[in-house]
mmCIF file of C-alpha atoms and ligand atoms in Angstrom:
data_model
loop_
_atom_site.group_PDB
_atom_site.id
_atom_site.type_symbol
_atom_site.label_atom_id
_atom_site.label_comp_id
_atom_site.label_asym_id
_atom_site.label_seq_id
_atom_site.Cartn_x
_atom_site.Cartn_y
_atom_site.Cartn_z
ATOM 1 C CA UNK H 1 -141.417 47.421 62.838
ATOM 2 C CA UNK H 2 -139.272 45.922 65.852
ATOM 3 C CA UNK H 3 -136.558 43.519 64.736
ATOM 4 C CA UNK H 4 -135.114 44.019 68.643
ATOM 5 C CA UNK H 5 -133.111 41.477 69.848
ATOM 6 C CA UNK H 6 -132.729 39.653 66.622
ATOM 7 C CA UNK H 7 -129.899 39.335 64.183
ATOM 8 C CA UNK H 8 -130.119 39.471 60.591
ATOM 9 C CA UNK H 9 -127.711 38.387 58.025
ATOM 10 C CA UNK H 10 -127.418 40.741 54.662
ATOM 11 C CA UNK H 11 -124.932 38.925 52.082
ATOM 12 C CA UNK H 12 -123.614 41.317 49.299
ATOM 13 C CA UNK H 13 -124.366 44.211 52.241
ATOM 14 C CA UNK H 14 -121.300 46.345 50.769
ATOM 15 C CA UNK H 15 -122.843 47.810 48.564
ATOM 16 C CA UNK H 16 -126.389 49.116 46.692
ATOM 17 C CA UNK H 17 -129.549 47.111 47.344
ATOM 18 C CA UNK H 18 -127.516 45.085 50.391
ATOM 19 C CA UNK H 19 -126.376 47.663 51.581
ATOM 20 C CA UNK H 20 -129.623 49.742 52.012
ATOM 21 C CA UNK H 21 -131.511 46.276 53.400
ATOM 22 C CA UNK H 22 -128.654 46.318 56.126
ATOM 23 C CA UNK H 23 -129.500 49.858 56.908
ATOM 24 C CA UNK H 24 -133.079 49.463 57.081
ATOM 25 C CA UNK H 25 -133.475 46.723 58.793
ATOM 26 C CA UNK H 26 -130.856 47.839 61.414
ATOM 27 C CA UNK H 27 -133.236 50.804 61.809
ATOM 28 C CA UNK H 28 -135.995 47.913 62.624
ATOM 29 C CA UNK H 29 -133.978 46.948 65.392
ATOM 30 C CA UNK H 30 -131.630 44.136 64.417
ATOM 31 C CA UNK H 31 -128.283 43.488 64.869
ATOM 32 C CA UNK H 32 -126.679 43.083 61.357
ATOM 33 C CA UNK H 33 -124.082 41.056 60.130
ATOM 34 C CA UNK H 34 -122.892 43.036 56.952
ATOM 35 C CA UNK H 35 -121.214 40.006 55.013
ATOM 36 C CA UNK H 36 -119.286 41.037 51.834
ATOM 37 C CA UNK H 37 -116.683 39.701 49.429
ATOM 38 C CA UNK H 38 -115.127 43.106 49.654
ATOM 39 C CA UNK H 39 -114.051 43.577 53.267
ATOM 40 C CA UNK H 40 -113.762 47.649 52.950
ATOM 41 C CA UNK H 41 -117.427 47.849 51.401
ATOM 42 C CA UNK H 42 -118.716 46.015 54.422
ATOM 43 C CA UNK H 43 -116.680 47.900 57.013
ATOM 44 C CA UNK H 44 -118.026 51.212 55.118
ATOM 45 C CA UNK H 45 -121.752 49.929 55.896
ATOM 46 C CA UNK H 46 -121.112 48.944 59.189
ATOM 47 C CA UNK H 47 -119.753 52.646 59.614
ATOM 48 C CA UNK H 48 -123.218 53.917 58.326
ATOM 49 C CA UNK H 49 -125.213 51.984 60.689
ATOM 50 C CA UNK H 50 -123.256 52.877 63.918
ATOM 51 C CA UNK H 51 -123.523 56.740 62.858
ATOM 52 C CA UNK H 52 -127.588 56.148 63.282
ATOM 53 C CA UNK H 53 -126.700 54.432 66.573
ATOM 54 C CA UNK H 54 -127.948 51.092 65.478
ATOM 55 C CA UNK H 55 -125.509 48.001 65.995
ATOM 56 C CA UNK H 56 -123.570 46.057 62.944
ATOM 57 C CA UNK H 57 -120.166 44.180 62.571
ATOM 58 C CA UNK H 58 -118.926 43.497 59.055
ATOM 59 C CA UNK H 59 -117.763 39.678 57.882
ATOM 60 C CA UNK H 60 -115.518 39.540 54.742
ATOM 61 C CA UNK H 61 -116.097 35.977 52.764
ATOM 62 C CA UNK H 62 -117.695 34.295 50.014
ATOM 63 C CA UNK H 63 -120.920 33.592 50.710
ATOM 64 C CA UNK H 64 -121.647 31.014 48.096
ATOM 65 C CA UNK H 65 -118.568 28.592 49.678
ATOM 66 C CA UNK H 66 -119.741 26.194 52.086
ATOM 67 C CA UNK H 67 -116.202 26.144 54.044
ATOM 68 C CA UNK H 68 -116.952 29.950 54.352
ATOM 69 C CA UNK H 69 -120.032 29.938 55.371
ATOM 70 C CA UNK H 70 -119.670 27.752 58.176
ATOM 71 C CA UNK H 71 -116.681 29.457 59.463
ATOM 72 C CA UNK H 72 -118.354 33.069 59.348
ATOM 73 C CA UNK H 73 -121.263 31.571 60.942
ATOM 74 C CA UNK H 74 -119.450 30.642 63.984
ATOM 75 C CA UNK H 75 -118.082 34.119 64.279
ATOM 76 C CA UNK H 76 -121.573 35.349 63.952
ATOM 77 C CA UNK H 77 -123.108 33.359 66.337
ATOM 78 C CA UNK H 78 -120.500 34.110 69.024
ATOM 79 C CA UNK H 79 -120.580 37.980 68.202
ATOM 80 C CA UNK H 80 -124.430 38.826 67.576
ATOM 81 C CA UNK H 81 -126.430 35.723 68.302
ATOM 82 C CA UNK H 82 -128.379 33.232 66.483
ATOM 83 C CA UNK H 83 -129.412 34.448 62.890
ATOM 84 C CA UNK H 84 -133.304 34.621 62.643
ATOM 85 C CA UNK H 85 -133.596 36.781 59.515
ATOM 86 C CA UNK H 86 -131.322 35.818 56.363
ATOM 87 C CA UNK H 87 -131.463 38.349 53.169
ATOM 88 C CA UNK H 88 -129.781 36.568 50.387
ATOM 89 C CA UNK H 89 -128.813 39.197 48.282
ATOM 90 C CA UNK H 90 -124.854 38.687 47.044
ATOM 91 C CA UNK H 91 -125.101 38.066 43.072
ATOM 92 C CA UNK H 92 -123.251 38.616 39.975
ATOM 93 C CA UNK H 93 -124.803 39.587 36.828
ATOM 94 C CA UNK H 94 -123.400 39.190 33.202
ATOM 95 C CA UNK H 95 -124.620 40.058 29.709
ATOM 96 C CA UNK H 96 -123.033 37.422 27.188
ATOM 97 C CA UNK H 97 -124.809 36.079 23.909
ATOM 98 C CA UNK H 98 -126.446 32.368 24.902
ATOM 99 C CA UNK H 99 -123.609 30.522 22.420
ATOM 100 C CA UNK H 100 -120.698 32.477 24.155
ATOM 101 C CA UNK H 101 -121.600 31.221 27.512
ATOM 102 C CA UNK H 102 -118.652 28.892 28.507
ATOM 103 C CA UNK H 103 -119.248 26.160 31.271
ATOM 104 C CA UNK H 104 -116.870 28.212 33.805
ATOM 105 C CA UNK H 105 -119.467 31.293 33.468
ATOM 106 C CA UNK H 106 -122.422 29.240 33.547
ATOM 107 C CA UNK H 107 -120.677 27.493 36.911
ATOM 108 C CA UNK H 108 -120.051 30.739 38.265
ATOM 109 C CA UNK H 109 -123.144 32.139 37.915
ATOM 110 C CA UNK H 110 -125.147 29.308 39.592
ATOM 111 C CA UNK H 111 -122.651 29.202 42.399
ATOM 112 C CA UNK H 112 -122.822 32.241 43.518
ATOM 113 C CA UNK H 113 -126.636 33.367 42.722
ATOM 114 C CA UNK H 114 -128.351 30.105 43.412
ATOM 115 C CA UNK H 115 -126.007 27.895 45.227
ATOM 116 C CA UNK H 116 -124.827 30.541 47.284
ATOM 117 C CA UNK H 117 -128.861 31.081 48.611
ATOM 118 C CA UNK H 118 -129.116 27.134 48.712
ATOM 119 C CA UNK H 119 -126.126 26.851 51.344
ATOM 120 C CA UNK H 120 -126.639 30.077 52.783
ATOM 121 C CA UNK H 121 -130.276 28.859 54.182
ATOM 122 C CA UNK H 122 -129.166 25.251 54.554
ATOM 123 C CA UNK H 123 -126.584 27.057 57.389
ATOM 124 C CA UNK H 124 -128.949 29.148 59.168
ATOM 125 C CA UNK H 125 -132.115 27.836 59.155
ATOM 126 C CA UNK H 126 -131.542 25.461 62.408
ATOM 127 C CA UNK H 127 -131.315 28.831 63.989
ATOM 128 C CA UNK H 128 -134.825 29.900 63.154
ATOM 129 C CA UNK H 129 -136.158 26.491 63.549
ATOM 130 C CA UNK H 130 -135.070 26.565 67.315
ATOM 131 C CA UNK H 131 -136.789 29.844 67.537
ATOM 132 C CA UNK H 132 -139.780 28.939 66.063
ATOM 133 C CA UNK H 133 -139.459 32.174 63.943
ATOM 134 C CA UNK H 134 -137.534 33.175 60.908
ATOM 135 C CA UNK H 135 -137.569 35.135 57.643
ATOM 136 C CA UNK H 136 -135.541 34.289 54.745
ATOM 137 C CA UNK H 137 -135.556 37.249 51.995
ATOM 138 C CA UNK H 138 -133.949 35.873 48.781
ATOM 139 C CA UNK H 139 -133.426 39.167 46.276
ATOM 140 C CA UNK H 140 -134.347 37.128 42.622
ATOM 141 C CA UNK H 141 -134.600 39.416 39.545
ATOM 142 C CA UNK H 142 -137.246 40.633 37.204
ATOM 143 C CA UNK H 143 -134.915 39.038 34.372
ATOM 144 C CA UNK H 144 -136.398 35.812 35.995
ATOM 145 C CA UNK H 145 -140.062 36.924 35.418
ATOM 146 C CA UNK H 146 -139.438 38.599 32.094
ATOM 147 C CA UNK H 147 -136.916 36.749 30.344
ATOM 148 C CA UNK H 148 -133.752 38.708 29.154
ATOM 149 C CA UNK H 149 -131.746 38.516 25.990
ATOM 150 C CA UNK H 150 -128.016 38.109 26.271
ATOM 151 C CA UNK H 151 -128.980 37.240 30.090
ATOM 152 C CA UNK H 152 -129.437 33.154 29.818
ATOM 153 C CA UNK H 153 -127.239 32.164 32.588
ATOM 154 C CA UNK H 154 -128.108 35.424 34.711
ATOM 155 C CA UNK H 155 -131.807 35.429 34.416
ATOM 156 C CA UNK H 156 -131.645 31.068 34.871
ATOM 157 C CA UNK H 157 -129.985 31.594 37.910
ATOM 158 C CA UNK H 158 -132.545 34.090 39.352
ATOM 159 C CA UNK H 159 -135.631 31.518 38.091
ATOM 160 C CA UNK H 160 -133.900 28.907 40.206
ATOM 161 C CA UNK H 161 -134.320 31.527 43.571
ATOM 162 C CA UNK H 162 -137.832 31.975 42.887
ATOM 163 C CA UNK H 163 -138.330 28.444 42.785
ATOM 164 C CA UNK H 164 -136.239 27.752 45.930
ATOM 165 C CA UNK H 165 -138.167 30.612 47.809
ATOM 166 C CA UNK H 166 -141.089 28.701 46.918
ATOM 167 C CA UNK H 167 -140.364 25.278 47.902
ATOM 168 C CA UNK H 168 -138.613 26.540 51.369
ATOM 169 C CA UNK H 169 -141.738 28.517 51.993
ATOM 170 C CA UNK H 170 -143.901 25.136 51.639
ATOM 171 C CA UNK H 171 -141.025 23.008 53.567
ATOM 172 C CA UNK H 172 -141.134 25.695 56.791
ATOM 173 C CA UNK H 173 -144.513 27.077 56.805
ATOM 174 C CA UNK H 174 -145.505 25.219 59.719
ATOM 175 C CA UNK H 175 -142.941 26.096 61.926
ATOM 176 C CA UNK H 176 -143.137 30.003 61.951
ATOM 177 C CA UNK H 177 -140.613 30.684 59.197
ATOM 178 C CA UNK H 178 -141.255 33.039 55.898
ATOM 179 C CA UNK H 179 -139.814 32.929 52.434
ATOM 180 C CA UNK H 180 -140.341 35.324 50.023
ATOM 181 C CA UNK H 181 -138.390 36.688 47.089
ATOM 182 C CA UNK H 182 -138.139 40.643 45.820
ATOM 183 C CA UNK H 183 -137.291 40.493 41.928
ATOM 184 C CA UNK H 184 -136.013 44.027 41.894
ATOM 185 C CA UNK H 185 -136.224 45.798 38.566
ATOM 186 C CA UNK H 186 -133.702 48.470 37.020
ATOM 187 C CA UNK H 187 -132.383 49.552 40.502
ATOM 188 C CA UNK H 188 -129.361 52.477 40.909
ATOM 189 C CA UNK H 189 -126.748 50.590 41.971
ATOM 190 C CA UNK H 190 -123.030 49.973 41.203
ATOM 191 C CA UNK H 191 -124.142 46.804 39.616
ATOM 192 C CA UNK H 192 -126.440 48.708 37.233
ATOM 193 C CA UNK H 193 -124.014 51.436 36.763
ATOM 194 C CA UNK H 194 -121.466 48.985 35.552
ATOM 195 C CA UNK H 195 -123.496 47.236 32.896
ATOM 196 C CA UNK H 196 -124.201 47.979 29.498
ATOM 197 C CA UNK H 197 -127.454 49.611 30.743
ATOM 198 C CA UNK H 198 -128.027 52.805 29.692
ATOM 199 C CA UNK H 199 -129.478 54.430 32.828
ATOM 200 C CA UNK H 200 -130.872 57.436 31.471
ATOM 201 C CA UNK H 201 -132.323 56.358 28.444
ATOM 202 C CA UNK H 202 -133.912 53.424 30.265
ATOM 203 C CA UNK H 203 -135.346 55.501 33.114
ATOM 204 C CA UNK H 204 -136.466 57.831 30.265
ATOM 205 C CA UNK H 205 -138.610 55.262 28.670
ATOM 206 C CA UNK H 206 -139.661 53.225 31.776
ATOM 207 C CA UNK H 207 -143.388 53.822 33.363
ATOM 208 C CA UNK H 208 -142.036 55.802 36.144
ATOM 209 C CA UNK H 209 -139.659 58.105 34.555
ATOM 210 C CA UNK H 210 -136.911 56.754 37.201
ATOM 211 C CA UNK H 211 -134.861 54.123 37.927
ATOM 212 C CA UNK H 212 -135.309 52.532 41.227
ATOM 213 C CA UNK H 213 -133.535 53.552 44.440
ATOM 214 C CA UNK H 214 -131.646 50.796 46.613
ATOM 215 C CA UNK H 215 -134.241 52.207 49.554
ATOM 216 C CA UNK H 216 -137.356 51.143 47.474
ATOM 217 C CA UNK H 217 -135.760 47.368 47.799
ATOM 218 C CA UNK H 218 -134.795 48.358 51.913
ATOM 219 C CA UNK H 219 -138.579 48.785 52.357
ATOM 220 C CA UNK H 220 -140.536 45.903 50.746
ATOM 221 C CA UNK H 221 -137.389 44.007 52.403
ATOM 222 C CA UNK H 222 -138.080 45.597 56.163
ATOM 223 C CA UNK H 223 -141.836 44.868 55.833
ATOM 224 C CA UNK H 224 -141.077 40.882 54.736
ATOM 225 C CA UNK H 225 -138.792 40.794 57.398
ATOM 226 C CA UNK H 226 -141.259 41.998 60.227
ATOM 227 C CA UNK H 227 -144.136 40.401 62.158
ATOM 228 C CA UNK H 228 -146.381 42.182 60.093
ATOM 229 C CA UNK H 229 -145.589 39.829 56.918
ATOM 230 C CA UNK H 230 -146.348 36.929 59.150
ATOM 231 C CA UNK H 231 -148.777 35.189 57.120
ATOM 232 C CA UNK H 232 -147.147 35.635 53.663
ATOM 233 C CA UNK H 233 -144.977 33.277 52.480
ATOM 234 C CA UNK H 234 -143.832 31.504 49.051
ATOM 235 C CA UNK H 235 -144.535 35.303 47.230
ATOM 236 C CA UNK H 236 -142.532 37.323 44.544
ATOM 237 C CA UNK H 237 -142.758 40.947 45.640
ATOM 238 C CA UNK H 238 -141.931 43.055 42.496
ATOM 239 C CA UNK H 239 -139.670 46.052 42.981
ATOM 240 C CA UNK H 240 -139.645 47.563 39.464
ATOM 241 C CA UNK H 241 -141.445 50.831 39.102
ATOM 242 C CA UNK H 242 -144.045 49.184 37.221
ATOM 243 C CA UNK H 243 -141.653 47.908 34.390
ATOM 244 C CA UNK H 244 -143.086 44.158 35.019
ATOM 245 C CA UNK H 245 -146.757 43.814 36.204
ATOM 246 C CA UNK H 246 -148.990 40.432 36.055
HETATM 247 P P1 NAP L 1 -123.861 45.210 43.747
HETATM 248 O O1 NAP L 1 -123.685 46.848 43.769
HETATM 249 O O2 NAP L 1 -122.409 44.712 42.866
HETATM 250 O O3 NAP L 1 -123.800 44.687 45.006
HETATM 251 C C1 NAP L 1 -123.355 43.116 45.265
HETATM 252 C C2 NAP L 1 -122.862 43.077 46.203
HETATM 253 O O4 NAP L 1 -122.433 41.841 46.766
HETATM 254 C C3 NAP L 1 -120.758 43.533 46.106
HETATM 255 O O5 NAP L 1 -120.361 44.068 47.164
HETATM 256 C C4 NAP L 1 -120.675 42.286 46.087
HETATM 257 O O6 NAP L 1 -118.882 42.221 46.144
HETATM 258 C C5 NAP L 1 -121.255 41.592 46.744
HETATM 259 N N1 NAP L 1 -120.695 40.139 46.274
HETATM 260 C C6 NAP L 1 -120.916 39.225 45.105
HETATM 261 N N2 NAP L 1 -120.549 38.348 45.071
HETATM 262 C C7 NAP L 1 -120.701 37.765 46.471
HETATM 263 C C8 NAP L 1 -120.211 36.661 47.157
HETATM 264 N N3 NAP L 1 -120.027 35.540 46.571
HETATM 265 N N4 NAP L 1 -120.163 36.547 48.672
HETATM 266 C C9 NAP L 1 -120.511 37.880 49.217
HETATM 267 N N5 NAP L 1 -120.755 38.671 48.902
HETATM 268 C C10 NAP L 1 -120.826 39.113 47.243
HETATM 269 O O7 NAP L 1 -125.415 44.781 42.994
HETATM 270 P P2 NAP L 1 -126.532 44.794 43.647
HETATM 271 O O8 NAP L 1 -127.399 45.976 42.234
HETATM 272 O O9 NAP L 1 -127.049 45.746 44.884
HETATM 273 O O10 NAP L 1 -127.150 43.951 43.367
HETATM 274 C C11 NAP L 1 -128.175 43.332 44.523
HETATM 275 C C12 NAP L 1 -128.466 41.923 44.025
HETATM 276 O O11 NAP L 1 -129.609 42.445 43.820
HETATM 277 C C13 NAP L 1 -128.040 40.873 43.222
HETATM 278 O O12 NAP L 1 -128.352 39.958 43.664
HETATM 279 C C14 NAP L 1 -128.512 41.142 42.017
HETATM 280 O O13 NAP L 1 -128.380 40.210 40.935
HETATM 281 C C15 NAP L 1 -129.800 41.612 42.290
HETATM 282 N N6 NAP L 1 -130.799 42.505 41.129
HETATM 283 C C16 NAP L 1 -130.206 43.809 40.858
HETATM 284 C C17 NAP L 1 -130.937 44.536 39.920
HETATM 285 C C18 NAP L 1 -130.036 46.039 39.730
HETATM 286 O O14 NAP L 1 -131.533 46.423 39.089
HETATM 287 N N7 NAP L 1 -129.192 46.665 40.312
HETATM 288 C C19 NAP L 1 -131.878 43.939 39.032
HETATM 289 C C20 NAP L 1 -132.024 42.544 39.348
HETATM 290 C C21 NAP L 1 -131.687 42.148 40.382
HETATM 291 P P3 NAP L 1 -117.881 42.632 44.898
HETATM 292 O O15 NAP L 1 -118.560 44.246 44.046
HETATM 293 O O16 NAP L 1 -116.715 42.422 45.665
HETATM 294 O O17 NAP L 1 -118.278 41.286 43.846
#
């Protein structure tokens, strides 16, 4: 699966799923813009990629703020070239009872999880249109497929990501650009470990008796970014160890 000569942006690339996707897409040949709020974490991912002889640069900033997106993209285009692969992965989670969710918490959730991918896509898709080729992979959530008690602001933001994926896929299908989403279910990352979820107990009762690994997500991301997946668009590819089947 060669992405040689292409540039990929991975938002939230400093941790967990984003880091694994960045490392894998670099193995596939892409130059990676590792974009994260946490600059040290992004730099660590770049070190991992460079240690394997592959190419990456770290970019620190908010992937949901239009000003920050515009200024960072100027640097990425100058340093790595036009962006032909976009992985909208940066996100936050939250466990709050429905009646306790404040307008501010809801606005932050939707801004980072849903408006971020929206603004990022608006900002990079001109590169893909010019090339007549592009791959957008949105990281949604299995909570949007099943619903999730105590996570209405989170799961509804991720449901929006799935709808965004489908609409973009329809709008750009005849321009060489595919848009798909991967809803992770129970992947062992700092986000999951920092949540109230009991990792061992949940793993024990899951179909595969284990949590997912970030690399499980990276394999799906790599496939959807490849030429081999050129006839696949608007789809939802669950990576959840059989926790969600339909
Ligand atoms: P993670 O370990 O917390 O990594 C997320 C990274 O994104 C962090 O480095 C975080 O930086 C960064 N980030 C957050 N907001 C950002 C922003 N506005 N701009 C740039 N970077 C930002 O989480 P993960 O588990 O790998 O999750 C990755 C994605 O998968 C998220 O969208 C999440 O909702 C989704 N997901 C994960 C699971 C799971 O089981 N792990 C399940 C369903 C969905 P800071 O640490 O500085 O905030």
